[in-house]
XYZ file of C-alpha atoms in Angstrom:
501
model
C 0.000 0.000 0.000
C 2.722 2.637 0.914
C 4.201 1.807 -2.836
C 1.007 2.540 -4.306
C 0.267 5.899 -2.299
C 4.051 7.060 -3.507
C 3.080 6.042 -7.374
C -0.154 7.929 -6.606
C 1.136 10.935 -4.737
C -0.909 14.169 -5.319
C 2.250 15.298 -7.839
C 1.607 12.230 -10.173
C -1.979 12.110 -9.808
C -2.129 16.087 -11.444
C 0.024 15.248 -13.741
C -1.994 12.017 -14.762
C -5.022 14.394 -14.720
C -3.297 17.162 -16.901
C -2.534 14.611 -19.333
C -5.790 12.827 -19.708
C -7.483 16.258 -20.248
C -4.831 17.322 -22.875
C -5.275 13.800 -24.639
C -8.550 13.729 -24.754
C -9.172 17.314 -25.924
C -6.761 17.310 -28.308
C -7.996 13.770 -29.783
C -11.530 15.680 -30.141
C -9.938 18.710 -32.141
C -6.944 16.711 -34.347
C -10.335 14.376 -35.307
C -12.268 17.108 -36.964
C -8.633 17.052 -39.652
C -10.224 13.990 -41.432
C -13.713 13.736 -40.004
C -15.606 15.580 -43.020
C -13.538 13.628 -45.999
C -16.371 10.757 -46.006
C -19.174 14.005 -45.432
C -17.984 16.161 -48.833
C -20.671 14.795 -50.776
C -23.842 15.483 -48.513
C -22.173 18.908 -47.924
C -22.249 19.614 -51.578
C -25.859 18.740 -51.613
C -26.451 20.713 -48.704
C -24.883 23.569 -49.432
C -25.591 23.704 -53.096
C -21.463 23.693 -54.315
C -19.505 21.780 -56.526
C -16.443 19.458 -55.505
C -14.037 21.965 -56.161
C -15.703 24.158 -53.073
C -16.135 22.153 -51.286
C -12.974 20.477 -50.989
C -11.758 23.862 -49.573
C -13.187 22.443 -46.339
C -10.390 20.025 -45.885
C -7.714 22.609 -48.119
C -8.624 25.521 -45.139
C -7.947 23.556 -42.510
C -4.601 21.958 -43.624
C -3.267 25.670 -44.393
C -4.254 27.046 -41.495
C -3.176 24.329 -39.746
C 0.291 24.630 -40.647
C 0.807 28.141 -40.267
C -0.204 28.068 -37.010
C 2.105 25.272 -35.974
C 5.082 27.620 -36.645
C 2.969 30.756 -34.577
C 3.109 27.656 -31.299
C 6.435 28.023 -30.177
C 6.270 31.860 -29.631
C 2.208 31.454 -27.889
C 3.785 28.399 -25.822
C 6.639 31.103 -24.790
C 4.277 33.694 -24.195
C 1.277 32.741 -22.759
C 0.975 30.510 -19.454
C -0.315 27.265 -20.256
C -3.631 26.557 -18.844
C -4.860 30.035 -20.310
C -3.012 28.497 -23.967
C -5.067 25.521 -23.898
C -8.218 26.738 -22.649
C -8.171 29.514 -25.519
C -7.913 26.712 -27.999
C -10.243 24.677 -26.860
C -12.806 27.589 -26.504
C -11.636 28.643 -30.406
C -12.670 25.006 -31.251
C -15.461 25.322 -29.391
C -17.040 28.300 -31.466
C -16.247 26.606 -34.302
C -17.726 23.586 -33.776
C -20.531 25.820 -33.133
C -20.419 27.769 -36.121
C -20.407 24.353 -38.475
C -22.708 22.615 -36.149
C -25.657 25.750 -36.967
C -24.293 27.306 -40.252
C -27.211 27.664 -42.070
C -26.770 25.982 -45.512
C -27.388 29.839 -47.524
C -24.235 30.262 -46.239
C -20.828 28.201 -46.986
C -18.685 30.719 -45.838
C -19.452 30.260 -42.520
C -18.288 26.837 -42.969
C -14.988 27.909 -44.080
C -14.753 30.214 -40.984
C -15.439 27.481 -38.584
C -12.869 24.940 -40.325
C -10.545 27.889 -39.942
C -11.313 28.702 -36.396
C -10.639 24.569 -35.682
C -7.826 24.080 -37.384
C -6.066 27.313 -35.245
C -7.329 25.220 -32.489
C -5.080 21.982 -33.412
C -1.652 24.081 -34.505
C -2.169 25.261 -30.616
C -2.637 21.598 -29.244
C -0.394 19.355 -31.438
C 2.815 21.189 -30.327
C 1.705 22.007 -26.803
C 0.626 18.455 -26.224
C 3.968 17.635 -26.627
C 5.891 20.283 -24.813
C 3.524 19.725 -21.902
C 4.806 15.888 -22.066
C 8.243 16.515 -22.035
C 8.129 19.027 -19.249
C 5.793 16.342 -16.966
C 7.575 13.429 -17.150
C 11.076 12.698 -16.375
C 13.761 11.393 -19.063
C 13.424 7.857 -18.167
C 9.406 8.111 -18.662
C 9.546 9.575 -21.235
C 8.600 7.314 -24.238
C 5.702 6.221 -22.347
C 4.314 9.507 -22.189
C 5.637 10.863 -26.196
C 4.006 6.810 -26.727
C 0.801 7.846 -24.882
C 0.346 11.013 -27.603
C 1.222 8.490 -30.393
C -2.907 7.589 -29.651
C -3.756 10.817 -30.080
C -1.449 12.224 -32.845
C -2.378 8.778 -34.954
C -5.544 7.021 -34.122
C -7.620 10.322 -34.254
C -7.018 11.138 -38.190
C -7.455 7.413 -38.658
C -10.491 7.396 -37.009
C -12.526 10.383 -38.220
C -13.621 8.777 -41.754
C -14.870 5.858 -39.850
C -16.279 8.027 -37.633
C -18.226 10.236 -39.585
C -18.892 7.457 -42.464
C -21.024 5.740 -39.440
C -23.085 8.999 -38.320
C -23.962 9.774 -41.815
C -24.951 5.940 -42.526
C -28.381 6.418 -40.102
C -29.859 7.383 -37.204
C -28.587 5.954 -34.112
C -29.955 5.540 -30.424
C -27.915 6.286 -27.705
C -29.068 6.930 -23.772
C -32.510 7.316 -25.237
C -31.676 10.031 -27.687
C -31.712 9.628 -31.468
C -29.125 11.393 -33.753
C -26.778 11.220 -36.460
C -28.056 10.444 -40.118
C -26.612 13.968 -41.168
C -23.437 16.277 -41.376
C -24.288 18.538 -38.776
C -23.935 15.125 -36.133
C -20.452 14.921 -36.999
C -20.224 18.102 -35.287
C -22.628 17.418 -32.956
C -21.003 14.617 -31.268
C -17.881 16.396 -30.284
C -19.147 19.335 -29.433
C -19.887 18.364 -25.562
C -17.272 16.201 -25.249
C -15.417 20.086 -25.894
C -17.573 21.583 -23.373
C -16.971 18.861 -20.495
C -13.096 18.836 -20.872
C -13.047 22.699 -21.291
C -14.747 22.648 -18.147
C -12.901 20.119 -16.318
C -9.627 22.123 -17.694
C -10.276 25.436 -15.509
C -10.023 23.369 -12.811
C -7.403 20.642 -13.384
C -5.266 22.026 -15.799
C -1.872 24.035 -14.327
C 0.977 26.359 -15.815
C 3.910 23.896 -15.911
C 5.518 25.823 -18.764
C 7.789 28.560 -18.024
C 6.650 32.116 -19.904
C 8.973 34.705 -20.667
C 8.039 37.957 -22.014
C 9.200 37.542 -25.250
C 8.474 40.520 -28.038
C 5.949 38.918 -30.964
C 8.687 39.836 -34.578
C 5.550 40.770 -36.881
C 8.107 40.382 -39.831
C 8.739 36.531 -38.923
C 4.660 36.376 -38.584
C 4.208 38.014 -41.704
C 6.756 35.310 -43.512
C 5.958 32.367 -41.820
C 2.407 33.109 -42.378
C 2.379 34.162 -46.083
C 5.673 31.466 -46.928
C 4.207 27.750 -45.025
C 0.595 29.270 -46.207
C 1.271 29.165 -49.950
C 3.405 26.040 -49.900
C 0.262 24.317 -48.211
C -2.448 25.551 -50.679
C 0.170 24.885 -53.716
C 0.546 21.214 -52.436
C -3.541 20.902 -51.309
C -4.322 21.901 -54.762
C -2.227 18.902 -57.058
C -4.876 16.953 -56.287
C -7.632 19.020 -58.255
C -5.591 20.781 -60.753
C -2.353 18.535 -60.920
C 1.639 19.435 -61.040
C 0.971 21.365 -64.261
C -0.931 24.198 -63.090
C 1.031 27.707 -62.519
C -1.458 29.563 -61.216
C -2.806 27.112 -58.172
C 0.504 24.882 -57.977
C 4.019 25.672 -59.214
C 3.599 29.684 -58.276
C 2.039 28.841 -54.775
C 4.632 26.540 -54.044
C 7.486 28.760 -55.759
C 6.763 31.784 -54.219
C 5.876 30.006 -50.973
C 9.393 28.528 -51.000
C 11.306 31.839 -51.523
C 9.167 33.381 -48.468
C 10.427 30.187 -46.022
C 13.938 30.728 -47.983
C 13.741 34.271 -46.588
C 12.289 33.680 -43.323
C 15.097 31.211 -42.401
C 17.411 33.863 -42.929
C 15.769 36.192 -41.103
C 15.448 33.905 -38.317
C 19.444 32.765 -38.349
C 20.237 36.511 -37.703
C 18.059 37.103 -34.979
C 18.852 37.030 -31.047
C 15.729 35.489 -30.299
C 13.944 34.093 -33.563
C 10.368 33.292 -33.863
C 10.799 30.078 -34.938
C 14.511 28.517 -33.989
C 15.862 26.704 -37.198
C 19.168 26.243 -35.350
C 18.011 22.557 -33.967
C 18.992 21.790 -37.734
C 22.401 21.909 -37.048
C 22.227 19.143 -34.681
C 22.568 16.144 -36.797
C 20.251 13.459 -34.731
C 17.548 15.934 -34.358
C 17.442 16.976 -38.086
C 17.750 12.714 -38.771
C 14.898 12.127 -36.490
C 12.538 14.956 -38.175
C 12.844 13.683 -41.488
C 12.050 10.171 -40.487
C 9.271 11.753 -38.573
C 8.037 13.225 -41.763
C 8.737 10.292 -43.401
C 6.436 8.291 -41.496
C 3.475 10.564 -41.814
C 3.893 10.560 -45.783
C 3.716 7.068 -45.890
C 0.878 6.917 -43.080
C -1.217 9.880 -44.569
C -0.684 9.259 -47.999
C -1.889 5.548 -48.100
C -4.592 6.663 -45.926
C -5.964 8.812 -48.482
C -5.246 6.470 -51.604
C -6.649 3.279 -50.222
C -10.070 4.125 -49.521
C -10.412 5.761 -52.922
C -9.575 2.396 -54.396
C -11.647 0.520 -51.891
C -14.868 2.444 -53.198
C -14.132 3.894 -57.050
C -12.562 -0.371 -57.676
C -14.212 -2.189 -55.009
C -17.468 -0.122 -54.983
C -17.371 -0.401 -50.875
C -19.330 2.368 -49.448
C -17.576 5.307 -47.683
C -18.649 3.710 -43.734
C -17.127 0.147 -45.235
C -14.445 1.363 -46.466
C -13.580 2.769 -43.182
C -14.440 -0.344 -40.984
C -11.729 -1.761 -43.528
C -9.231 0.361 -41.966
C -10.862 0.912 -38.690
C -8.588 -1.972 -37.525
C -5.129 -0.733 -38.176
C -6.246 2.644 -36.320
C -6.423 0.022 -33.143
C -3.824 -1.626 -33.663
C -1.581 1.594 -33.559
C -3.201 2.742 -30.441
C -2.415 -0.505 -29.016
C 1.167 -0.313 -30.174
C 1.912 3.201 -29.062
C 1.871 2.778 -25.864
C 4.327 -0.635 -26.044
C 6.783 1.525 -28.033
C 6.871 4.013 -25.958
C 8.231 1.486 -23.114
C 10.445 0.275 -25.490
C 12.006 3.535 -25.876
C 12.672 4.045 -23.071
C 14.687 0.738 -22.813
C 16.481 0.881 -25.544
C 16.157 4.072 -27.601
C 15.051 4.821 -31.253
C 17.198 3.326 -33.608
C 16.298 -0.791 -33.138
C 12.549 0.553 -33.538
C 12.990 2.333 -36.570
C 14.286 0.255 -38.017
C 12.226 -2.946 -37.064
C 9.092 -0.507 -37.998
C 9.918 0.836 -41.264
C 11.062 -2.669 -41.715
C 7.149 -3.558 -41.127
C 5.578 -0.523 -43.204
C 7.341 -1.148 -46.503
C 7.172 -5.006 -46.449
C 3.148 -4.533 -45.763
C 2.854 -1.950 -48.559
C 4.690 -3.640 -51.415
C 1.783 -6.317 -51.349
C -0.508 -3.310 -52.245
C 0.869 -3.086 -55.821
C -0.569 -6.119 -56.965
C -4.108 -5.492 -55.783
C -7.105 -6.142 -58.120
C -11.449 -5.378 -58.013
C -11.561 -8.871 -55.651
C -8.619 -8.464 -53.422
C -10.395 -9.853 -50.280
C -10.948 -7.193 -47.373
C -9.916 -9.295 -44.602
C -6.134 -9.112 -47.140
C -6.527 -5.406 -47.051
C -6.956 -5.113 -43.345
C -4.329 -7.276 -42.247
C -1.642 -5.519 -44.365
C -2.947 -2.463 -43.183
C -2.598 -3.290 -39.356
C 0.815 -4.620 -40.136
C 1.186 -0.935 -41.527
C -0.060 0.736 -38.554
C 1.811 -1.074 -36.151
C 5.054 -0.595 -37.916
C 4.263 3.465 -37.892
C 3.325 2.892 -34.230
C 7.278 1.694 -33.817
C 8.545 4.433 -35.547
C 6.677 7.700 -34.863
C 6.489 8.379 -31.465
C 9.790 7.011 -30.355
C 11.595 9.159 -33.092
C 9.468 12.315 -31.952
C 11.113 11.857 -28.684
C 14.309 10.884 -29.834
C 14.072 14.158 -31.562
C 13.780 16.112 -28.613
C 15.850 13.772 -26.264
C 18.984 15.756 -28.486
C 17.904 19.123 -27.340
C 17.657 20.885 -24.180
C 14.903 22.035 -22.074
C 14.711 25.635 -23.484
C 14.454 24.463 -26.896
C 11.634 22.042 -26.564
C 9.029 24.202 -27.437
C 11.252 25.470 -30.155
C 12.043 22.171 -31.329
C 8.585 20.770 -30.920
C 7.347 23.437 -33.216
C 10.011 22.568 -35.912
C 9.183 18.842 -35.801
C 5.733 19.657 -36.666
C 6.205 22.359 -38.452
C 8.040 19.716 -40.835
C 5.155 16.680 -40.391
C 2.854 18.428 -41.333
C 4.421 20.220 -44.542
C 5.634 16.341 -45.368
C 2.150 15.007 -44.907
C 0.480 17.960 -47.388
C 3.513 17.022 -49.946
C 3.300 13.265 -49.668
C -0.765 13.350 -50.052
C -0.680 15.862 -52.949
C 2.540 13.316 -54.689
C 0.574 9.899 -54.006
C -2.627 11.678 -55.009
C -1.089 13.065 -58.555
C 0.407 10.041 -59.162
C -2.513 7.622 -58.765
C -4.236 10.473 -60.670
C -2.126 11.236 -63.996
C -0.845 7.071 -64.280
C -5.242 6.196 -64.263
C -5.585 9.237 -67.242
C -2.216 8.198 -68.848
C -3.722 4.639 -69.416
C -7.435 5.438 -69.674
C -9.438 3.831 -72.970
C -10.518 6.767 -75.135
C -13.556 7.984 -75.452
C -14.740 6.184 -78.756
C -14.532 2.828 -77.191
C -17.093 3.890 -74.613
C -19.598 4.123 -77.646
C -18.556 1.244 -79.492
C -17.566 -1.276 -76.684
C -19.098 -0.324 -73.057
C -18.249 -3.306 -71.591
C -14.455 -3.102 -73.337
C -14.606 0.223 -72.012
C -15.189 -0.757 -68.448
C -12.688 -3.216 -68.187
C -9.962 -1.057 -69.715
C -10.976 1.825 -67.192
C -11.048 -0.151 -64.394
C -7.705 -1.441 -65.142
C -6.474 2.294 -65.563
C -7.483 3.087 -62.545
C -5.853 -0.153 -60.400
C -2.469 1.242 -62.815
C -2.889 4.437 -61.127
C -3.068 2.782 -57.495
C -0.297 0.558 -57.902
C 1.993 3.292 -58.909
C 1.022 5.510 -56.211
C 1.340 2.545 -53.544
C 4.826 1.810 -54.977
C 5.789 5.298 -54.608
C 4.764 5.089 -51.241
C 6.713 1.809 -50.457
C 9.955 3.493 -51.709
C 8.891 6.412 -49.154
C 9.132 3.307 -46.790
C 12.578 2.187 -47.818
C 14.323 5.493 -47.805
C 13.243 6.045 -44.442
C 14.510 2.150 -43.209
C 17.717 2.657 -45.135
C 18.324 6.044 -43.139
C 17.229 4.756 -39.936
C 20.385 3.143 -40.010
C 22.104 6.548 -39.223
C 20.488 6.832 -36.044
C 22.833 7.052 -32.847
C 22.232 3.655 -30.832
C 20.288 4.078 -27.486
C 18.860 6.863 -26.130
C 20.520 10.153 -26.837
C 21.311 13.228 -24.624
C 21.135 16.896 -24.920
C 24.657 18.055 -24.149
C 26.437 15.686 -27.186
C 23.850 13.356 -29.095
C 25.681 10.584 -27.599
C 24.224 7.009 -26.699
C 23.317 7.242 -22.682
């Protein structure tokens, strides 16, 4: 008993409190990034707009999104952080609001409230993991960077399910009937919001030291206008492809030469916004790209496979998602385990034994046809998921194992700052790729007339050429990222040197 009272002392017990509330509000807010991808069609009914508007649901929140992330590191400097979190959380909040009673006269209120949601997650992703790494000693952790792996990974995984199943019917829960419509997706989160804001005022503490630190409007200005374009120019290959100058190449160009610009700015300033310095330390800058890395071959393949599960296998958009619903558990389960595992014995063994897992179990996706069985799918998938479960949170905190206390938040920002740019590239590359290889190889249009069924079979085959390609692409993602794993330092790695502990 006095063992258990020590593990549970009042110190560990906040902490354990602080942590749940920042898990589970930030798994509500990072949800809403994929929620609406299976709801774009009933929106454009609702709402009266084609797919092209629509889709600026999902294109607002990535851009926003990602400026933000940089803007993180200063707020999480600034601003004490119970008052941090409980200002995103009340931004989401609203938004959810707006979305959840936009009248359908008006899509621009839509936009807003995607806007308004995704400022809400550039706040929580970064401070999530600052707040971790503050808690929780050295030696503990991986399980607590492990413990956010649930969060950072099951929650985009789990929104098309999600929302696939409340716009499938009406459902009865506790005696009340809902779902069966778009606003439910919104709906459903929306007090879980409420309760944890609530719970925050009183739980939540300022374990984050603030300094008062002078906001550089010209680093704002960049970082907003440079990571901004470079988003939209990468959000928009998938509608208008690499070829387009106005919505693609100049976006990303000119987005490029802003960042380009705003690194400079940054290396010549006492205190920069955004501290590209960590770069020069070799593990951390090996770390981040394996950390991007594993989201392009997570995200990507999470956007490409349930196209081809419902444009080749015809599965509807809440199938489709129960096919993948399983990997999303299996990484949650994983997490956790490699957090421990970290802890043990570092990052390197588990990078490599996990990128290992993710390109041998997306290979098999190249040779997929209309009756690969499901159950095939899902397994490879879960195999997938587990593998990214052995890589990405023990290489996030490998990451910031290199640097030192101060720069956490700095470096925190950084490593997302970088995820989330690689996650916009590597959807918009897999996305092109599946898309130009199907048109490439598509039967012309005089077939259709003379031979429908000829026609068919031709098209569907165009289309499986345009999945293969883009799964192969994705599996060489894979085996850059195991090849380079092999650069890691061996064990867990300090701040002073980089050295193995």
């Amino acid at each position: 008993m006095a063992k258990l009272k020590d593990k549970l002392s009042p110190e560990m017990v906040n902490k354990i409190a602080m942590m749940a509330l920042l898990m589970i509000g930030s798994f509500v807010i990072i949800l809403m990034q994929t929620s609406l991808g299976t709801a774009l069609p009933a929106l454009m009914t609702a709402f009266n707009v084609n797919a092209a508007t629509v889709q600026w649901l999902t294109t607002i929140f990535l851009m926003v999104n990602g400026i933000m992330v940089p803007v993180s590191a200063y707020m999480t400097t600034r601003i004490p952080t119970k008052y941090l979190y409980l200002s995103a959380l009340a931004v989401y909040i609203v938004g959810t609001l707006i979305a959840y009673t936009a009248p359908t006269s008006a899509f621009w209120l839509m936009l807003v409230a995607r806007a308004l949601q995704a400022m809400a997650a550039g706040i929580v992703m970064p401070l999530m993991q600052v707040v971790a790494l503050t808690l929780f000693s050295e030696n503990a952790r991986g399980k607590a960077m492990g413990s956010i792996g649930l969060v950072i990974g099951m929650a985009p995984a789990i929104g098309p399910t999600l929302s696939g199943w409340i716009l499938d019917g009406k459902h009865n829960f506790l005696g009340l009937t809902w779902g069966g419509d778009w606003r439910s997706i919104f709906g459903i989160v929306l007090p879980l919001a409420i309760i944890v804001f609530g719970l925050s005022i009183f739980f939540f503490k300022n374990v984050l030291e603030t300094k008062k630190v002078a906001l550089d409007i010209r680093s704002l200005i960049e970082s907003t206008i440079g990571f901004g374009l470079l988003l939209f120019g990468f959000a928009m290959v998938s509608d208008h492809g690499w070829g387009s100058f106005s919505y693609v190449i100049a976006p990303i160009i000119v987005g490029a030469m802003v960042i380009a610009e705003f690194v400079r700015h940054q290396l010549h300033m006492e205190k920069p916004f955004l501290d590209v310095r960590v770069f020069m330390n070799k593990q951390f800058t090996i770390t981040t790209t394996l950390v991007s890395l594993t989201f392009i071959a997570m995200l990507g393949v999470e956007m490409v496979l349930p196209t081809y599960m419902q444009t080749v296998r015809g599965l509807s958009a809440l199938d489709s998602g129960l096919t993948l619903l399983p990997g999303a558990l299996m990484m949650g389960l994983i997490s956790p385990i490699a957090g421990s595992f970290y802890d043990k014995y570092g990052a390197k063994r588990l990078a490599i034994f996990g990128f290992a897992m993710v390109t041998m179990a997306t290979l098999p996706y190249y040779f997929l046809t209309e009756d690969t069985p499901s159950l095939y799918i899902t397994t490879l998938y879960m195999v997938r998921m587990a593998g990214v479960a052995f890589t990405m949170m023990p290489l996030t905190s490998s990451a910031m194992g290199v640097l030192t206390k101060e720069q956490n938040a700095q470096g925190t920002a950084v490593n997302n700052t970088a995820r989330q740019i690689a996650a916009s590239l590597g959807t918009a590359i897999l996305a092109s790729v599946m898309q130009s290889v199907a048109n490439d190889n598509m039967p012309s249009a005089s077939l259709k007339e003379a031979d429908p069924l000829a026609y068919g079979s031709k098209a569907i085959s165009a289309t499986l050429d345009g999945f293969h390609t883009s799964f192969f692409v994705a599996a060489i993602f894979a085996l850059a990222a195991f090849i380079l794993a092999f650069f890691l330092h061996s064990g867990k790695v300090n701040p002073s040197n980089g050295k193995e502990k």
